[in-house]
Coordinates of C-alpha atoms and ligand atoms in Angstrom, one line a residue:
X1 CA 10.0 -20.5 20.6
X2 CA 12.0 -18.0 22.7
X3 CA 10.5 -14.6 23.3
X4 CA 11.3 -12.4 20.3
X5 CA 13.5 -9.5 20.9
X6 CA 14.0 -8.1 17.4
X7 CA 11.0 -7.8 15.2
X8 CA 11.0 -7.0 11.5
X9 CA 8.1 -5.3 9.8
X10 CA 7.4 -4.5 6.2
X11 CA 4.7 -2.9 4.0
X12 CA 4.1 -4.5 0.7
X13 CA 1.8 -3.9 -2.4
X14 CA 0.1 -0.6 -3.2
X15 CA 0.4 1.9 -0.4
X16 CA -2.8 2.9 1.5
X17 CA -3.8 5.5 4.1
X18 CA -3.4 4.1 7.6
X19 CA -0.1 2.2 7.0
X20 CA 1.8 4.6 9.2
X21 CA -0.8 4.2 12.0
X22 CA -0.1 0.5 11.9
X23 CA 3.7 1.0 12.0
X24 CA 3.5 3.5 14.8
X25 CA 1.2 1.3 16.9
X26 CA 3.4 -1.7 16.4
X27 CA 6.5 0.2 17.5
X28 CA 4.8 1.7 20.5
X29 CA 3.4 -1.7 21.6
X30 CA 6.6 -3.5 21.1
X31 CA 8.4 -1.0 23.3
X32 CA 6.2 -2.0 26.2
X33 CA 7.8 -5.5 26.0
X34 CA 11.3 -4.1 25.6
X35 CA 11.5 -5.2 22.0
X36 CA 13.1 -3.5 19.1
X37 CA 11.3 -3.1 15.8
X38 CA 13.1 -2.9 12.5
X39 CA 11.5 -1.5 9.4
X40 CA 12.3 -3.3 6.2
X41 CA 12.4 -0.9 3.3
X42 CA 10.3 -1.4 0.1
X43 CA 8.6 -4.6 1.0
X44 CA 10.4 -7.9 0.5
X45 CA 13.0 -6.1 -1.6
X46 CA 14.5 -4.8 1.7
X47 CA 15.1 -8.4 2.9
X48 CA 16.8 -9.4 -0.4
X49 CA 19.5 -6.8 0.1
X50 CA 19.2 -6.1 3.9
X51 CA 17.8 -2.6 3.7
X52 CA 16.4 -2.1 7.2
X53 CA 16.2 0.7 9.8
X54 CA 15.6 0.6 13.5
X55 CA 12.3 2.1 14.3
X56 CA 12.8 4.1 17.4
X57 CA 10.0 6.0 19.1
X58 CA 11.5 9.2 17.5
X59 CA 11.1 7.6 14.0
X60 CA 7.4 7.1 14.4
X61 CA 6.6 10.5 15.9
X62 CA 4.1 12.6 13.9
X63 CA 3.2 9.9 11.4
X64 CA -0.3 8.9 12.7
X65 CA -2.1 11.2 10.4
X66 CA 0.1 10.9 7.3
X67 CA -0.7 8.9 4.2
X68 CA 1.7 6.5 2.4
X69 CA 4.2 4.4 4.3
X70 CA 7.5 5.6 5.9
X71 CA 9.0 2.2 5.0
X72 CA 8.3 2.4 1.2
X73 CA 6.5 -0.3 -0.7
X74 CA 6.5 -2.2 -3.9
X75 CA 4.2 -4.6 -5.6
X76 CA 6.9 -5.8 -8.0
X77 CA 9.3 -7.9 -5.9
X78 CA 8.5 -11.5 -5.0
X79 CA 11.6 -13.3 -3.6
X80 CA 10.2 -16.6 -4.9
X81 CA 10.2 -15.2 -8.5
X82 CA 12.8 -12.4 -8.9
X83 CA 12.8 -11.2 -12.5
X84 CA 16.1 -10.2 -14.2
X85 CA 15.5 -9.6 -17.9
X86 CA 13.8 -12.8 -19.2
X87 CA 15.1 -14.9 -16.3
X88 CA 13.1 -15.7 -13.1
X89 CA 15.0 -16.7 -10.0
X90 CA 13.9 -18.1 -6.7
X91 CA 15.9 -16.1 -4.1
X92 CA 13.8 -17.0 -1.1
X93 CA 16.9 -18.7 0.5
X94 CA 18.7 -15.4 0.5
X95 CA 15.8 -13.7 2.3
X96 CA 15.7 -16.4 5.0
X97 CA 19.5 -16.2 5.4
X98 CA 19.4 -12.4 5.7
X99 CA 16.5 -12.6 8.2
X100 CA 18.4 -15.0 10.4
X101 CA 21.7 -13.2 10.1
X102 CA 20.0 -10.0 11.3
X103 CA 18.8 -11.8 14.4
X104 CA 15.1 -11.2 13.6
X105 CA 12.7 -13.4 15.5
X106 CA 9.4 -12.4 13.9
X107 CA 8.2 -10.8 10.7
X108 CA 5.1 -8.6 10.6
X109 CA 3.9 -8.3 7.0
X110 CA 1.4 -5.5 6.3
X111 CA -0.1 -6.1 2.9
X112 CA -2.8 -7.4 0.7
X113 CA -3.2 -10.8 -1.0
X114 CA 0.1 -10.6 -2.9
X115 CA 2.2 -9.8 0.2
X116 CA 0.4 -12.3 2.4
X117 CA 0.8 -15.0 -0.2
X118 CA 4.5 -14.5 -0.1
X119 CA 4.4 -14.3 3.7
X120 CA 2.6 -17.6 3.8
X121 CA 5.3 -19.2 1.7
X122 CA 8.0 -17.9 4.1
X123 CA 5.9 -19.2 7.0
X124 CA 6.1 -22.7 5.5
X125 CA 9.9 -22.2 5.3
X126 CA 10.1 -21.6 9.0
X127 CA 9.9 -17.8 9.2
X128 CA 7.6 -16.7 12.1
X129 CA 5.1 -14.5 10.4
X130 CA 2.1 -12.4 11.6
X131 CA 0.0 -10.7 8.9
X132 CA -1.9 -7.4 8.9
X133 CA -4.4 -7.0 6.0
X134 CA -4.2 -3.9 3.9
X135 CA -5.9 -2.7 0.8
X136 CA -8.1 0.3 -0.2
X137 CA -10.1 -2.3 -2.3
X138 CA -11.4 -4.0 0.9
X139 CA -11.3 -7.3 -0.8
X140 CA -9.6 -9.5 1.8
X141 CA -12.2 -12.1 2.8
X142 CA -11.0 -12.9 6.3
X143 CA -11.7 -9.4 7.6
X144 CA -14.8 -7.3 7.6
X145 CA -12.8 -4.1 6.7
X146 CA -9.3 -3.3 5.7
X147 CA -7.9 0.1 6.7
X148 CA -7.5 2.5 3.8
X149 CA -10.9 1.6 2.4
X150 CA -12.7 4.3 4.4
X151 CA -10.3 7.0 3.3
X152 CA -10.5 5.9 -0.4
X153 CA -14.3 5.9 -0.3
X154 CA -14.3 9.4 1.3
X155 CA -12.0 10.7 -1.5
X156 CA -14.2 9.1 -4.2
X157 CA -17.4 10.5 -2.6
X158 CA -15.8 13.9 -2.3
X159 CA -15.0 13.8 -6.1
X160 CA -18.6 12.8 -6.9
X161 CA -19.8 15.8 -4.8
X162 CA -17.6 18.1 -6.8
X163 CA -18.6 16.6 -10.1
X164 CA -22.4 16.9 -9.5
X165 CA -22.7 20.7 -9.9
X166 CA -20.5 20.9 -12.9
X167 CA -22.3 18.0 -14.5
X168 CA -25.7 19.7 -13.8
X169 CA -24.5 23.1 -15.0
X170 CA -23.4 21.7 -18.4
X171 CA -26.0 18.9 -18.7
X172 CA -23.3 16.4 -19.0
X173 CA -22.8 12.7 -18.2
X174 CA -19.8 12.1 -16.0
X175 CA -18.2 8.7 -16.1
X176 CA -15.9 8.3 -13.1
X177 CA -13.5 5.4 -12.8
X178 CA -12.5 4.3 -9.3
X179 CA -10.1 1.6 -8.2
X180 CA -11.2 -2.0 -7.6
X181 CA -9.5 -4.6 -9.6
X182 CA -11.5 -7.6 -8.6
X183 CA -14.1 -6.1 -6.3
X184 CA -16.5 -3.2 -6.5
X185 CA -16.5 -2.0 -2.9
X186 CA -15.2 1.5 -3.5
X187 CA -17.5 2.0 -6.5
X188 CA -20.5 0.7 -4.5
X189 CA -20.0 2.7 -1.3
X190 CA -19.0 5.9 -2.9
X191 CA -21.7 5.6 -5.6
X192 CA -24.4 5.3 -3.0
X193 CA -22.9 8.0 -0.7
X194 CA -22.3 10.3 -3.7
X195 CA -25.7 9.9 -5.3
X196 CA -24.6 8.1 -8.5
X197 CA -27.2 7.1 -11.1
X198 CA -25.3 4.1 -12.3
X199 CA -22.7 1.9 -10.5
X200 CA -20.7 -0.7 -12.5
X201 CA -18.8 -3.3 -10.6
X202 CA -16.9 -6.5 -11.5
X203 CA -19.5 -8.7 -9.6
X204 CA -22.4 -7.6 -11.8
X205 CA -21.6 -7.8 -15.6
X206 CA -23.2 -4.8 -17.3
X207 CA -25.0 -4.3 -20.6
X208 CA -23.8 -0.9 -22.0
X209 CA -27.2 -0.5 -23.8
X210 CA -29.0 -0.7 -20.5
X211 CA -26.6 2.0 -19.1
X212 CA -27.5 4.2 -22.0
X213 CA -31.2 3.5 -21.5
X214 CA -30.8 4.7 -17.9
X215 CA -29.1 7.9 -19.0
X216 CA -31.8 8.6 -21.6
X217 CA -34.6 8.1 -19.0
X218 CA -32.9 10.7 -16.7
X219 CA -32.8 13.3 -19.5
X220 CA -36.4 12.5 -20.5
X221 CA -37.4 13.1 -16.9
X222 CA -35.7 16.5 -17.1
X223 CA -32.7 15.5 -14.9
X224 CA -30.3 16.7 -17.5
X225 CA -27.2 15.1 -16.2
X226 CA -26.0 11.8 -15.0
X227 CA -23.2 10.4 -12.8
X228 CA -21.8 7.0 -13.6
X229 CA -19.3 5.3 -11.2
X230 CA -17.3 2.5 -12.7
X231 CA -14.9 0.2 -10.9
X232 CA -11.7 -0.5 -12.9
X233 CA -12.5 -4.2 -13.1
X234 CA -16.1 -3.9 -14.2
X235 CA -16.9 -6.1 -17.1
X236 CA -19.5 -5.9 -19.8
X237 CA -21.7 -9.0 -20.2
X238 CA -20.0 -11.5 -22.4
X239 CA -16.4 -10.6 -21.6
X240 CA -14.2 -7.6 -21.4
X241 CA -13.4 -4.7 -23.6
X242 CA -10.3 -5.6 -25.7
X243 CA -7.2 -4.9 -23.7
X244 CA -9.2 -3.8 -20.7
X245 CA -7.4 -5.9 -18.1
X246 CA -3.9 -5.3 -19.4
X247 CA -4.3 -1.6 -19.5
X248 CA -4.5 -0.8 -15.9
X249 CA -2.4 2.3 -15.4
X250 CA -5.2 4.3 -13.8
X251 CA -4.8 7.1 -16.3
X252 CA -7.3 8.6 -18.6
X253 CA -6.0 7.0 -21.8
X254 CA -8.0 6.5 -25.0
X255 CA -8.4 2.8 -24.0
X256 CA -9.1 3.2 -20.3
X257 CA -12.4 1.7 -19.3
X258 CA -14.2 4.9 -18.4
X259 CA -13.2 6.4 -21.8
X260 CA -14.6 3.5 -23.7
X261 CA -17.8 3.7 -21.8
X262 CA -18.0 7.5 -22.3
X263 CA -17.4 7.2 -26.0
X264 CA -20.2 4.6 -26.3
X265 CA -22.7 6.7 -24.3
X266 CA -21.8 9.8 -26.3
X267 CA -22.4 8.1 -29.6
X268 CA -25.5 6.3 -28.5
X269 CA -27.3 9.1 -26.6
X270 CA -25.9 12.2 -28.3
X271 CA -25.3 13.8 -24.9
X272 CA -22.1 15.5 -23.8
X273 CA -20.0 13.1 -21.8
X274 CA -16.8 13.4 -19.8
X275 CA -14.5 10.6 -18.5
X276 CA -12.6 11.0 -15.2
X277 CA -10.1 8.5 -13.7
X278 CA -9.6 9.1 -10.0
X279 CA -6.6 6.8 -10.0
X280 CA -4.0 7.1 -7.3
X281 CA -5.7 10.1 -5.6
X282 CA -7.7 7.4 -3.9
X283 CA -4.6 5.9 -2.3
X284 CA -3.3 9.3 -1.0
X285 CA -4.2 11.7 1.7
X286 CA -4.5 11.7 5.4
X287 CA -6.3 8.6 6.8
X288 CA -9.8 9.1 8.1
X289 CA -10.5 8.7 11.9
X290 CA -11.8 5.2 11.1
X291 CA -8.6 4.2 9.3
X292 CA -6.3 5.6 11.9
X293 CA -8.2 3.7 14.6
X294 CA -8.4 0.4 12.7
X295 CA -4.7 0.7 11.7
X296 CA -3.7 1.4 15.3
X297 CA -5.8 -1.6 16.5
X298 CA -4.2 -3.9 13.9
X299 CA -0.7 -2.8 14.7
X300 CA -1.0 -3.3 18.4
X301 CA -2.8 -6.6 18.0
X302 CA -0.1 -7.9 15.6
X303 CA 2.5 -7.3 18.3
X304 CA 0.3 -9.1 20.9
X305 CA 0.2 -12.1 18.5
X306 CA 4.0 -12.1 18.3
X307 CA 4.1 -11.9 22.2
X308 CA 1.7 -14.9 22.3
X309 CA 3.7 -16.9 19.7
X310 CA 0.7 -17.0 17.4
X311 CA 2.6 -17.2 14.2
X312 CA 0.9 -18.0 10.9
X313 CA -2.0 -15.7 11.9
X314 CA -3.3 -12.5 10.5
X315 CA -5.2 -9.9 12.5
X316 CA -8.8 -9.3 11.3
X317 CA -11.9 -7.4 12.2
X318 CA -14.9 -9.5 13.0
X319 CA -18.0 -8.3 14.7
X320 CA -16.2 -5.2 15.7
X321 CA -13.5 -7.1 17.5
X322 CA -9.9 -7.7 16.4
X323 CA -9.3 -11.4 16.1
X324 CA -6.6 -13.7 14.8
X325 CA -7.3 -15.8 11.7
X326 CA -5.2 -18.3 9.9
X327 CA -3.0 -16.7 7.3
X328 CA -3.7 -19.6 5.0
X329 CA -7.5 -19.1 5.2
X330 CA -7.0 -15.3 4.8
X331 CA -5.4 -15.7 1.4
X332 CA -7.5 -18.4 0.0
X333 CA -10.2 -16.3 -1.5
X334 CA -11.0 -12.7 -2.1
X335 CA -14.0 -10.8 -0.8
X336 CA -16.3 -9.9 -3.6
X337 CA -19.4 -7.7 -3.2
X338 CA -22.3 -10.1 -2.5
X339 CA -24.7 -9.5 -5.4
X340 CA -27.6 -10.4 -3.2
X341 CA -27.1 -8.2 -0.2
X342 CA -28.6 -5.3 1.7
X343 CA -26.2 -2.8 0.3
X344 CA -26.8 -3.8 -3.4
X345 CA -30.5 -3.9 -2.7
X346 CA -30.4 -0.4 -1.1
X347 CA -28.7 0.9 -4.2
X348 CA -31.4 -0.6 -6.4
X349 CA -34.1 0.7 -4.0
X350 CA -32.7 4.2 -4.5
X351 CA -33.0 3.8 -8.3
X352 CA -29.3 3.3 -9.0
X353 CA -28.8 1.0 -12.0
X354 CA -26.1 -1.6 -12.3
X355 CA -26.6 -2.1 -16.1
X356 CA -27.9 -5.6 -15.5
Ligands
LIG401 O1 -4.7 -3.2 -4.8 C1 -5.1 -1.9 -4.7 C2 -5.1 -1.1 -6.0 O2 -5.5 0.1 -5.6 C3 -6.0 -1.7 -7.1 O3 -7.3 -1.3 -7.1 C4 -5.3 -1.2 -8.3 O4 -5.5 -2.0 -9.4 C5 -3.8 -1.2 -7.9 O5 -3.8 -1.0 -6.5 C6 -3.0 -0.2 -8.7 O6 -1.7 -0.3 -8.3 P1 -0.5 0.4 -9.0 O7 0.2 1.2 -7.9 O8 0.4 -0.7 -9.5 O9 -1.0 1.3 -10.1

């Protein structure tokens, strides 16, 4: 394959702190090889209608510490299944045609499992792709950490710190819902760091009566408040709450998971309970030092993979080093919290209940 001169780069799926650090690092690294980087707006949508912009050094100035993505993102557009009313069309040919017409020689896809799945399909259709893993949920199996996770955990921990004194002052139970559709990493890390009493995660089905029992014991001991952290995808034993998995707007609605849990605890224990959904706050804000660094390392490494013609690979963190893994392996399975692990055991040792 000839040396690429024009690189395209997109961000797909939910945004996350550190995306701009990746974009900036990729542009700055590509400049060293004399290459041009083009940003594709709003994920794959920007390749369906050729919505691209040249990312000069000027364009990526001052973005290292900013949240969001300067390219825009969407988790609704899959060129292999474009929805128009009730119709679903495969428009992948159009994307490939646009990509070639623009003279792009490589595509860097910064995204989670949804984006990398689409990227892999394009790879099989001949598009030279390099992936960069992204999600605040930290559930990509091929890498030890995804950028954005550290910032999201810091935000959630900060919220728990702020809820502690008000919970204690009013002798209340606070039920705090954090993101984590399929994996409980944010709940687990912030719950331990924020001194939660109960952590509910998708990997450990919970018995709501055991959660209530834990709350009762705390009040009996004279600790007249409790903090419960619940991942959005946490499931009660024997299934899900009716409508739980469809109703994922990350708002404090009547039917949101934390509200249902709060209502049950209120009825069962008679204590005053409040439900809080942290929602998209966890996706915002300035990336932490860790996420800026990891994002920068990923962005630079992705361009080095393009330089070396290593297409069909994704950058990943393993043993503290950035390595290249097969995109296919990377999307094959998600990374759940290992139920038997040091971190879960640490939580148990600290007296944190999982409702199991
Ligand atoms: O994938 C990351 C994530 O934060 C999930 O935890 C959550 O379910 C989803 O994004 C929310 O996305 P949306 O922007 O569609 O509400």
